[in-house]
Amino acid sequence: QLKDDFIEKYTLARKQLNANFDEWMKYYQSSKSHFLLEEYIEGTVFSCDGLIQNGKIIFSTIAEYEATSGPYLLQNATFIPARFSPIVKKKCKQAAFEVMKALGFDNCGFHIEMKLTTNGPILLEAAARLPGGKILDTYQEIYHVDLASLFIDLLLGKKLIKKQIHPSGCMLIEAVYTDQVGLITQAQDTSRVKIPGFTLLSYVDLEKFTAPVMGIPPMYFYYQLQSKTWKDIEKLRKKIKKQFIIKVEKNWLFFLLKLRGVFPGKLGVRSGLLRFVLDRYYRRV
């Protein structure tokens, strides 16, 4: 029965994906005069993640997300566990479980993204899958629960035991962006960074050309930070940002592009290709 349920959900998901793509392409074509209007809702984004088997929640927790300020709302930080009060966390979980029940989620992972507003949680996204990115690894480090292995056991039909939530600390995962344009000539020597609980996940390369793509600034470093309290993490977070500062050189090519109205971020879809070409140019010279 479990195998049949999985195949049925997979087939339905593929059909819905194709339908969503067709709907998206109706609005993507610039030659048509259709407009897609979206409303920005004030509040804090969070996700309720976990596993459900035969109608019973095996594991569930809340992750909190932070976004940059406008005009581009880039998700730049994840806080695990969420910095909510126990009462708020309970309300968030209840709202997510109601969504799952309405959609018929069962025998699957779940990732329910919502925004916590003054009127309560509002649904943003509901997915019958485990969370992505570094979140799974973080859950394993903070809660000592391997959701990926549990999900495989679920698919194999093994009966799962409900996992208790006992976080061993707090973790911040953050991406830092820059809207500077030019050649990166100076960056932090990562071997000299000695901060307890700090792990560098990716960092920008020297002699690389950086520029916004379609107006959106690129990420120049990505890290995780683990500690016992959020107070400690906030102190270390400020310290890290002061250390990881890049220097960008604006040479003759930058000013030529600016005169032509290319930067910052006004080239449109070709800006990614332009940045690639300029990056190769700089590496040669």
CSV table of C-alpha atoms in Angstrom, one decimal, residues 127-256:
chain,number,residue,atom,x,y,z
A,127,ALA,CA,5.5,20.7,-0.3
A,128,ALA,CA,5.4,16.9,0.4
A,129,ARG,CA,9.2,16.7,0.7
A,130,LEU,CA,12.0,17.2,3.2
A,131,PRO,CA,13.5,20.7,3.5
A,132,GLY,CA,16.5,21.5,1.2
A,133,GLY,CA,19.9,23.3,1.5
A,134,LYS,CA,21.8,23.0,4.7
A,135,ILE,CA,18.6,22.6,6.8
A,136,LEU,CA,18.6,18.8,6.9
A,137,ASP,CA,22.3,18.8,8.1
A,138,THR,CA,21.4,21.4,10.7
A,139,TYR,CA,18.5,19.4,12.1
A,140,GLN,CA,20.9,16.4,12.5
A,141,GLU,CA,23.4,18.6,14.3
A,142,ILE,CA,21.0,20.4,16.6
A,143,TYR,CA,18.4,17.7,17.2
A,144,HIS,CA,20.5,14.6,16.4
A,145,VAL,CA,17.8,13.3,14.1
A,146,ASP,CA,18.7,12.0,10.7
A,147,LEU,CA,15.6,12.8,8.7
A,148,ALA,CA,17.0,11.6,5.4
A,149,SER,CA,17.6,8.0,6.8
A,150,LEU,CA,14.2,8.1,8.5
A,151,PHE,CA,12.6,9.1,5.2
A,152,ILE,CA,14.2,6.1,3.4
A,153,ASP,CA,12.9,3.8,6.2
A,154,LEU,CA,9.5,5.3,5.7
A,155,LEU,CA,9.6,4.5,2.0
A,156,LEU,CA,10.7,0.9,2.8
A,157,GLY,CA,7.6,0.5,5.0
A,158,LYS,CA,9.4,0.4,8.3
A,159,LYS,CA,7.5,1.6,11.4
A,160,LEU,CA,9.0,4.8,12.7
A,161,ILE,CA,9.1,5.8,16.3
A,162,LYS,CA,8.2,9.4,17.2
A,163,LYS,CA,11.2,11.5,17.8
A,164,GLN,CA,11.4,13.9,20.8
A,165,ILE,CA,12.7,17.4,20.2
A,166,HIS,CA,15.6,18.3,22.5
A,167,PRO,CA,17.8,20.9,20.8
A,168,SER,CA,21.5,20.9,21.8
A,169,GLY,CA,22.0,24.6,20.9
A,170,CYS,CA,21.3,27.1,18.2
A,171,MET,CA,22.5,27.5,14.7
A,172,LEU,CA,22.5,30.3,12.2
A,173,ILE,CA,23.1,29.7,8.5
A,174,GLU,CA,23.7,33.0,6.6
A,175,ALA,CA,24.5,34.1,3.1
A,176,VAL,CA,26.0,37.6,2.6
A,177,TYR,CA,25.5,39.5,-0.6
A,178,THR,CA,27.2,42.5,-2.3
A,179,ASP,CA,25.9,44.9,-4.8
A,180,GLN,CA,29.4,46.2,-5.7
A,181,VAL,CA,30.5,46.0,-9.3
A,182,GLY,CA,34.1,45.3,-10.4
A,183,LEU,CA,37.1,43.0,-9.8
A,184,ILE,CA,37.5,41.5,-6.4
A,185,THR,CA,41.1,42.5,-5.4
A,186,GLN,CA,41.0,41.8,-1.6
A,187,ALA,CA,39.3,39.2,0.6
A,188,GLN,CA,39.8,37.7,4.0
A,189,ASP,CA,42.4,35.1,4.6
A,190,THR,CA,40.1,32.3,5.8
A,191,SER,CA,42.9,30.4,7.5
A,192,ARG,CA,43.2,33.2,10.1
A,193,VAL,CA,39.5,33.2,11.1
A,194,LYS,CA,39.3,31.4,14.5
A,195,ILE,CA,35.7,31.7,15.9
A,196,PRO,CA,34.1,29.0,18.0
A,197,GLY,CA,31.3,27.2,16.2
A,198,PHE,CA,32.0,28.9,12.9
A,199,THR,CA,32.1,26.9,9.6
A,200,LEU,CA,32.8,28.6,6.3
A,201,LEU,CA,30.6,27.0,3.6
A,202,SER,CA,31.7,29.0,0.6
A,203,TYR,CA,33.7,32.2,-0.1
A,204,VAL,CA,34.3,34.4,-3.1
A,205,ASP,CA,37.5,34.0,-5.3
A,206,LEU,CA,40.1,36.7,-5.7
A,207,GLU,CA,40.4,38.2,-9.2
A,208,LYS,CA,36.8,37.4,-10.0
A,209,PHE,CA,34.4,39.9,-11.5
A,210,THR,CA,31.3,40.6,-9.5
A,211,ALA,CA,28.1,42.4,-10.5
A,212,PRO,CA,24.4,42.2,-9.9
A,213,VAL,CA,22.5,39.9,-12.3
A,214,MET,CA,19.1,41.4,-13.4
A,215,GLY,CA,19.6,43.8,-10.5
A,216,ILE,CA,20.0,41.1,-7.9
A,217,PRO,CA,23.3,41.2,-5.9
A,218,PRO,CA,25.4,37.9,-5.8
A,219,MET,CA,26.4,36.1,-2.7
A,220,TYR,CA,30.0,36.5,-1.7
A,221,PHE,CA,30.2,34.3,1.4
A,222,TYR,CA,28.1,31.6,3.1
A,223,TYR,CA,28.6,30.2,6.6
A,224,GLN,CA,27.1,28.5,9.6
A,225,LEU,CA,27.5,29.4,13.2
A,226,GLN,CA,26.6,27.2,16.2
A,227,SER,CA,26.4,28.2,19.8
A,228,LYS,CA,24.4,27.6,23.0
A,229,THR,CA,22.4,30.8,22.9
A,230,TRP,CA,21.1,33.3,20.4
A,231,LYS,CA,22.7,36.1,22.3
A,232,ASP,CA,26.1,34.6,21.7
A,233,ILE,CA,25.3,34.0,18.0
A,234,GLU,CA,24.3,37.7,17.5
A,235,LYS,CA,27.6,38.9,19.0
A,236,LEU,CA,29.6,36.5,16.8
A,237,ARG,CA,27.6,37.3,13.8
A,238,LYS,CA,28.6,41.0,14.0
A,239,LYS,CA,32.2,40.0,14.4
A,240,ILE,CA,32.2,37.7,11.4
A,241,LYS,CA,30.7,40.4,9.1
A,242,LYS,CA,33.4,42.8,10.1
A,243,GLN,CA,36.1,40.3,9.2
A,244,PHE,CA,34.7,39.1,5.9
A,245,ILE,CA,34.9,42.4,3.9
A,246,ILE,CA,35.9,42.4,0.2
A,247,LYS,CA,37.5,45.1,-1.8
A,248,VAL,CA,36.3,45.7,-5.3
A,249,GLU,CA,38.3,47.6,-7.9
A,250,LYS,CA,36.5,49.8,-10.4
A,251,ASN,CA,38.7,50.1,-13.5
A,252,TRP,CA,38.2,51.6,-17.0
A,253,LEU,CA,35.9,48.8,-18.1
A,254,PHE,CA,33.5,49.4,-15.2
A,255,PHE,CA,33.2,53.1,-16.0
A,256,LEU,CA,32.7,52.3,-19.7
